[in-house]
PDB file of C-alpha atoms in Angstrom:
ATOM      1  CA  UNK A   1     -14.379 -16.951  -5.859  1.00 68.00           C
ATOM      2  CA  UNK A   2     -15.666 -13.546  -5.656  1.00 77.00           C
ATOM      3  CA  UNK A   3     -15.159 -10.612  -7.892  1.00 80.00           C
ATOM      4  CA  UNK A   4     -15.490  -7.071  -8.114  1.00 87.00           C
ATOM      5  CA  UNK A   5     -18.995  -6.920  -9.699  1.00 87.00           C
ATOM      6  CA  UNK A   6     -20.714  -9.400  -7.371  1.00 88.00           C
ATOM      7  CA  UNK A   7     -18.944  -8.589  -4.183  1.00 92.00           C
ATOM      8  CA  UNK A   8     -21.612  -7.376  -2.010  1.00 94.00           C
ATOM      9  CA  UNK A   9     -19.128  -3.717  -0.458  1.00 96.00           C
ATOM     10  CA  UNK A  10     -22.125  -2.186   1.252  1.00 97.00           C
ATOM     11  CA  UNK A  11     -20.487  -1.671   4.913  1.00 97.00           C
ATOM     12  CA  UNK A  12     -16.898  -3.118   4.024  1.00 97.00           C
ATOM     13  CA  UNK A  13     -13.648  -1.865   4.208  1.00 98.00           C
ATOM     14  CA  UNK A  14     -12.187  -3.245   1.388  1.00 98.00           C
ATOM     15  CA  UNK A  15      -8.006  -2.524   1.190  1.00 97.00           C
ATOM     16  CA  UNK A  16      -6.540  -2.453  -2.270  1.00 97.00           C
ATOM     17  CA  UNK A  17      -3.184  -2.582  -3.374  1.00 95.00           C
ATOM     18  CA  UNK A  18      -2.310  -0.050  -5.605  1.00 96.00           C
ATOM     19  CA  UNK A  19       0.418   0.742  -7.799  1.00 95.00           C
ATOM     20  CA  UNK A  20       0.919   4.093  -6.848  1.00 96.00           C
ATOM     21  CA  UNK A  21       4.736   3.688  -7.327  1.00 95.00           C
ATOM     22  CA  UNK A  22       4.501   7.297  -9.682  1.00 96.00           C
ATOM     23  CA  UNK A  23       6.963   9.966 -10.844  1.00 96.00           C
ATOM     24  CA  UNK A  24       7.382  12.897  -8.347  1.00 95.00           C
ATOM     25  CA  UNK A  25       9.528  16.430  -9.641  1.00 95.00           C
ATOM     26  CA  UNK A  26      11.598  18.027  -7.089  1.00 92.00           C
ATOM     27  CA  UNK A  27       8.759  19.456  -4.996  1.00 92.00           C
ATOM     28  CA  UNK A  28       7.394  16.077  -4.667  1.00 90.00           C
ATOM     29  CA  UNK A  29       4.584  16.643  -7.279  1.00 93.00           C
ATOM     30  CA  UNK A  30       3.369  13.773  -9.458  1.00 95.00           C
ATOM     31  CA  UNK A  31       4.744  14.145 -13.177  1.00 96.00           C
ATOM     32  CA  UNK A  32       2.351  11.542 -14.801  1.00 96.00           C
ATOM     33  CA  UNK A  33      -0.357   9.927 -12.703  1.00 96.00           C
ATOM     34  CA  UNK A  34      -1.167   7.207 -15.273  1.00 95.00           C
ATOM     35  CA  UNK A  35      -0.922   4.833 -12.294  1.00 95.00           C
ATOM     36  CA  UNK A  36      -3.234   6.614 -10.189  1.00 96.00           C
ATOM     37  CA  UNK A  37      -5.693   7.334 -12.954  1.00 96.00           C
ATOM     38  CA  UNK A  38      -5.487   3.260 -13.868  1.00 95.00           C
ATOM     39  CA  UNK A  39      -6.915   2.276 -10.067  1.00 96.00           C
ATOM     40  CA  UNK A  40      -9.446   5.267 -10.220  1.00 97.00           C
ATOM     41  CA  UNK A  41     -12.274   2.895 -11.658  1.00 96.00           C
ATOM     42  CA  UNK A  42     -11.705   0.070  -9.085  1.00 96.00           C
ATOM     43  CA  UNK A  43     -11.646   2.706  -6.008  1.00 98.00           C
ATOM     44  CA  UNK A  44     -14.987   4.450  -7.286  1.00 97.00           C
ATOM     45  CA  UNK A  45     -16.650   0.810  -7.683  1.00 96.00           C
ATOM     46  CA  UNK A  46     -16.056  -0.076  -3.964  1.00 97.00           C
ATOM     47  CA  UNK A  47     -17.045   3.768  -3.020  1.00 98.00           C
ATOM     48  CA  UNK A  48     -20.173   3.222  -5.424  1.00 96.00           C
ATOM     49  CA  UNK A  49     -21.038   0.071  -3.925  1.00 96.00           C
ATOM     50  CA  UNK A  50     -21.659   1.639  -0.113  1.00 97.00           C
ATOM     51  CA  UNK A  51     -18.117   0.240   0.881  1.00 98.00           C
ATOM     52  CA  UNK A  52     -14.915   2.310   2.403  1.00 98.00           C
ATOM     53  CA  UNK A  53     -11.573   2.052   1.056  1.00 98.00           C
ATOM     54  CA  UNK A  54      -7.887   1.739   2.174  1.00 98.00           C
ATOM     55  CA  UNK A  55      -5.181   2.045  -0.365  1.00 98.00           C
ATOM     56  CA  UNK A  56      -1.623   0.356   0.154  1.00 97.00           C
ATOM     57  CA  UNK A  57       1.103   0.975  -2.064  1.00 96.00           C
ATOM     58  CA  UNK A  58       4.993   1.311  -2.237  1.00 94.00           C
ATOM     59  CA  UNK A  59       6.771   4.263  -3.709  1.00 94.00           C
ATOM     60  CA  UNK A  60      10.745   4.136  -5.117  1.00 91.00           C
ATOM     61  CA  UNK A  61      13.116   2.139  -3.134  1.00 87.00           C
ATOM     62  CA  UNK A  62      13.560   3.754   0.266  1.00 86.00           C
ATOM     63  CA  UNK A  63      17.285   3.000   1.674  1.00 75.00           C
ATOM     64  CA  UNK A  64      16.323   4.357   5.157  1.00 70.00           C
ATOM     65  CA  UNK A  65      12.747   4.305   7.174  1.00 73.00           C
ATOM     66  CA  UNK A  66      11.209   6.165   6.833  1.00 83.00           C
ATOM     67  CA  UNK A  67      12.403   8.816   3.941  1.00 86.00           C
ATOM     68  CA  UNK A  68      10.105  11.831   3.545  1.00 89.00           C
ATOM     69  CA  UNK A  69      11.295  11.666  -0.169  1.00 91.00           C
ATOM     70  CA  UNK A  70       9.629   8.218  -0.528  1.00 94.00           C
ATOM     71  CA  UNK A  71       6.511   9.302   1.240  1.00 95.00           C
ATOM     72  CA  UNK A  72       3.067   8.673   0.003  1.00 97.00           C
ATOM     73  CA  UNK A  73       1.642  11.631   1.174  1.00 96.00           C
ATOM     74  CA  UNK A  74       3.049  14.017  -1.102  1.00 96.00           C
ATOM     75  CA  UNK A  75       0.876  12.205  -3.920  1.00 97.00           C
ATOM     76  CA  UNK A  76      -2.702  12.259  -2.063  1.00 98.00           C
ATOM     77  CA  UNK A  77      -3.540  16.044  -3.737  1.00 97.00           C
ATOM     78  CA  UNK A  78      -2.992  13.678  -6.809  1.00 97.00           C
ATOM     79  CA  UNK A  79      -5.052  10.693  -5.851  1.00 98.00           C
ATOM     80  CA  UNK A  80      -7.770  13.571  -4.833  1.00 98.00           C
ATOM     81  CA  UNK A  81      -8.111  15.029  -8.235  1.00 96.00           C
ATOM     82  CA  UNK A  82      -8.542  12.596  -9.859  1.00 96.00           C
ATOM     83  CA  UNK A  83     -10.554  10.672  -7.216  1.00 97.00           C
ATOM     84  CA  UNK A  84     -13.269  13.527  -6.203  1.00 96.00           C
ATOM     85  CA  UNK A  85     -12.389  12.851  -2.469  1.00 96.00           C
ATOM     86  CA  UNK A  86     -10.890  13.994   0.262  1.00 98.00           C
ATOM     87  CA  UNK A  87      -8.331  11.069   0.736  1.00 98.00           C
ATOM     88  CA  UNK A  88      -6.959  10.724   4.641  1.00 98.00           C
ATOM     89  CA  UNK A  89      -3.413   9.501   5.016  1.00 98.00           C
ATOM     90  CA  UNK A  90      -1.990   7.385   7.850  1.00 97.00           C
ATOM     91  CA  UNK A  91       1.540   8.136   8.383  1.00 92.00           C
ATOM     92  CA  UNK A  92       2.547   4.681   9.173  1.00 92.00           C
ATOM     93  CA  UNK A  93       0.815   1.571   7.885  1.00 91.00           C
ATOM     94  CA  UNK A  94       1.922  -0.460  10.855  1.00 92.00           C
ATOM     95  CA  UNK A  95       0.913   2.274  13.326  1.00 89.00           C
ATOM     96  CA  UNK A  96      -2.030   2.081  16.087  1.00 93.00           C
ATOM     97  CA  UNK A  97      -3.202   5.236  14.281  1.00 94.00           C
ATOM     98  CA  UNK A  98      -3.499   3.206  11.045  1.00 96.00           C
ATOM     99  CA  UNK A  99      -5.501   0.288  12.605  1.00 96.00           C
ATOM    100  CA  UNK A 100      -7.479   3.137  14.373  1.00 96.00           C
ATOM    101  CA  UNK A 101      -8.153   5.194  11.357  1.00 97.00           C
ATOM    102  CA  UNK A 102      -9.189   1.577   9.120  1.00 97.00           C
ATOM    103  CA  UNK A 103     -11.632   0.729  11.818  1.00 97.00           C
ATOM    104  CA  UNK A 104     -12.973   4.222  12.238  1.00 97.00           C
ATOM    105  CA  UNK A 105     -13.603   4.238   8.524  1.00 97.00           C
ATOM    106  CA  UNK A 106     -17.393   5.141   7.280  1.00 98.00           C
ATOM    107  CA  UNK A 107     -18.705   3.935   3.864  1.00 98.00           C
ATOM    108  CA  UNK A 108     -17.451   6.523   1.424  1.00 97.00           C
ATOM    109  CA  UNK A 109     -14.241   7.121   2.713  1.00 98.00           C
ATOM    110  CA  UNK A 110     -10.317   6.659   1.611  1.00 98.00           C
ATOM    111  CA  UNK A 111      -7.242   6.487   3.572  1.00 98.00           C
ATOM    112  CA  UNK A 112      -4.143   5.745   1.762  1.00 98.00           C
ATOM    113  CA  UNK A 113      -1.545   3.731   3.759  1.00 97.00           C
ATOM    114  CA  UNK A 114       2.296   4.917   4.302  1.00 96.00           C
ATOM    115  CA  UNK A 115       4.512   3.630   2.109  1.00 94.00           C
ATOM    116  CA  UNK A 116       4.585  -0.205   2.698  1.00 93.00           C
ATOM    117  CA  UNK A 117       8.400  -0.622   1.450  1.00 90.00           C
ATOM    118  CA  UNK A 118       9.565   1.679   4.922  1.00 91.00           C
ATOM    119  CA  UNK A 119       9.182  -1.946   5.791  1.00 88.00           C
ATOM    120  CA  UNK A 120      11.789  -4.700   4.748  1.00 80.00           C
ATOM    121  CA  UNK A 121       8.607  -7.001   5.179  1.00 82.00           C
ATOM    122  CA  UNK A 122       6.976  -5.826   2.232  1.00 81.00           C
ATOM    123  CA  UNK A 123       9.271  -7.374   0.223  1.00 75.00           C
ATOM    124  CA  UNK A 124      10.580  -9.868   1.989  1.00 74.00           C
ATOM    125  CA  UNK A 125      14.372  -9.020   2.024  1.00 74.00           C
ATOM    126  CA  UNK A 126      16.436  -8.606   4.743  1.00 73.00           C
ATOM    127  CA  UNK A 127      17.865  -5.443   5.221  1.00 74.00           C
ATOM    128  CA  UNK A 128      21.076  -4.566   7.448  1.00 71.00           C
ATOM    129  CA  UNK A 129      23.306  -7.186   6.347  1.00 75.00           C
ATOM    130  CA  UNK A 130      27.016  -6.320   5.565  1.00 74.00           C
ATOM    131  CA  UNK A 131      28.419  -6.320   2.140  1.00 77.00           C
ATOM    132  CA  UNK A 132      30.503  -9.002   3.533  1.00 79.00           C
ATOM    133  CA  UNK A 133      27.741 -11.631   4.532  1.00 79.00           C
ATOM    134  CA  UNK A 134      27.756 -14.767   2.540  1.00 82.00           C
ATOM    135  CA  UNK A 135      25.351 -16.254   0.648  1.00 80.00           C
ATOM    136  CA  UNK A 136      24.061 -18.427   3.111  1.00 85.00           C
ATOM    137  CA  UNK A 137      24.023 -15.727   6.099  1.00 79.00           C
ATOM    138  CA  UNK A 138      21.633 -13.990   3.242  1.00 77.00           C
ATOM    139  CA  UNK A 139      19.614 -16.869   2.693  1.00 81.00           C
ATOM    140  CA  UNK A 140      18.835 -17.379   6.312  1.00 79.00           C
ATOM    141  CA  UNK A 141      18.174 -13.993   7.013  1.00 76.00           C
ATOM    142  CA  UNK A 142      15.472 -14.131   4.435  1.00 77.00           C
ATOM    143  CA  UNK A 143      14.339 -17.458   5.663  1.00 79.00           C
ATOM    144  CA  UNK A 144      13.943 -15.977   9.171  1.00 77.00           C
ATOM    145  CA  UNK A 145      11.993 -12.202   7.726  1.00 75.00           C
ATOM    146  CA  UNK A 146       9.216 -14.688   5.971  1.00 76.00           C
ATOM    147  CA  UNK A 147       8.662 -16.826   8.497  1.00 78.00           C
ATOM    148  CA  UNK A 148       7.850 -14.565  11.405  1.00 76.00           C
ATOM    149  CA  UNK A 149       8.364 -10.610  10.887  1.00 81.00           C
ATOM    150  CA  UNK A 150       6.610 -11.061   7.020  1.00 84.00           C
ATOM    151  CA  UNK A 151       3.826 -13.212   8.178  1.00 86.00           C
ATOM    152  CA  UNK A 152       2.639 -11.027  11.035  1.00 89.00           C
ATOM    153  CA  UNK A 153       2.772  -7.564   8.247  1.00 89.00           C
ATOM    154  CA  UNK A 154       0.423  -9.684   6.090  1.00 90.00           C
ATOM    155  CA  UNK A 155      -1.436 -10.634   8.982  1.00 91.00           C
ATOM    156  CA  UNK A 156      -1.492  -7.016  10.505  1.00 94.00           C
ATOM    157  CA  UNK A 157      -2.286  -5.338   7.313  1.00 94.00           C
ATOM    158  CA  UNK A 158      -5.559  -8.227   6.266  1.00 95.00           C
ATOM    159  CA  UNK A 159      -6.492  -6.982   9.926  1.00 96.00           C
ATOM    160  CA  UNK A 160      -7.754  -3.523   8.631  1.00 97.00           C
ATOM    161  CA  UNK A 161     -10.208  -4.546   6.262  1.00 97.00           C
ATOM    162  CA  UNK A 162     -12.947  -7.695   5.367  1.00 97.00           C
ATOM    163  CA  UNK A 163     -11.770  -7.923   2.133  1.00 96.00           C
ATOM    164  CA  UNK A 164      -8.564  -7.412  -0.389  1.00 94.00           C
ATOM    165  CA  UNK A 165      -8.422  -6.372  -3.787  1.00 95.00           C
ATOM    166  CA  UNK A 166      -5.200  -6.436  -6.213  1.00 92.00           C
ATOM    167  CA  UNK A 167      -5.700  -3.710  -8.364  1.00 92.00           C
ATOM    168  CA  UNK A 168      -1.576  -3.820  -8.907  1.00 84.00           C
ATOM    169  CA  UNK A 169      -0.604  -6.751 -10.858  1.00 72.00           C
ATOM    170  CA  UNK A 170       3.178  -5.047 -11.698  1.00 64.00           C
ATOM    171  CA  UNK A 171       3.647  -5.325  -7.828  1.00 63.00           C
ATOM    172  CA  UNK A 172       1.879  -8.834  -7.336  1.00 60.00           C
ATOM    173  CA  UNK A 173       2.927 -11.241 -10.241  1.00 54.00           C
ATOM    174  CA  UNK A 174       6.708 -11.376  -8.773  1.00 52.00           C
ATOM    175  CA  UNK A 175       8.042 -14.213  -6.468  1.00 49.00           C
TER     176      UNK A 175
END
């Protein structure tokens, strides 16, 4: 198994998942960037290492997709200071411009991902169903998200880069 310190990055994209689920005021600022400050060392390793990066994260839970209030890119000023670079930000992380912008990418450079949870595949629940469904019209709903819509975000996401790092165990030890 490989591991941060002797993963050879020169070249790569590597795409981490972040936990860059943070506090915003009002105007959308970020109140305490602990989380963004915790995944600063991992990001700068890659970056060190002559690799590129693309951060994926979720932020709140979004009731409609996509909600400017739940948007990621009101925190990359944030993820900037604290980085030392200029982070780019795709507005969808299922777009063509995403895939285009990962590709694209040149050793040295971030892009941070739109907020993954715009997407009931991030999670894995079904979203849509009446108050009224049953238990059983639930569980087949989810049945049906994992086995095709889910597997094809995983799939379209591992697409962007040649390797994945969790840097967000809160996000990654659930079910």
């Amino acid at each position: 198994m490989f591991a941060i310190d002797n993963y050879d990055f020169k070249g790569k994209r590597a795409i981490i998942r972040v936990d860059f689920n943070v506090p915003l005021n009002e105007k959308g600022e970020v109140t305490d960037d602990t989380r963004i400050r915790a995944a600063i060392p991992t990001i700068k390793k890659v970056l060190e290492k002559g690799g590129s990066v693309i951060l994926m994260s979720h932020l709140g839970r979004p009731k409609k997709n996509p909600d400017p209030k739940f948007s990621l890119e009101q925190i990359v000023p944030a993820i900037e200071k604290r980085l030392g670079v200029k982070v780019m930000f795709a507005g969808d992380c299922m777009g063509e411009k995403a895939a285009e912008m990962a590709k694209n990418l040149k050793p040295g450079e971030v892009m941070l991902l739109e907020n993954l949870r715009f997407y009931a595949e991030e999670e894995g629940k079904p979203r849509g169903l009446g108050e009224d469904a049953t238990d059983e019209e639930k569980k087949a709903a989810k049945k049906a998200l994992k086995e095709g819509p889910q597997k094809e975000f995983v799939k379209k996401l591992a697409s962007y880069a040649d390797c994945y790092i969790n840097d967000a165990f809160g996000t990654a030890h659930r079910a």
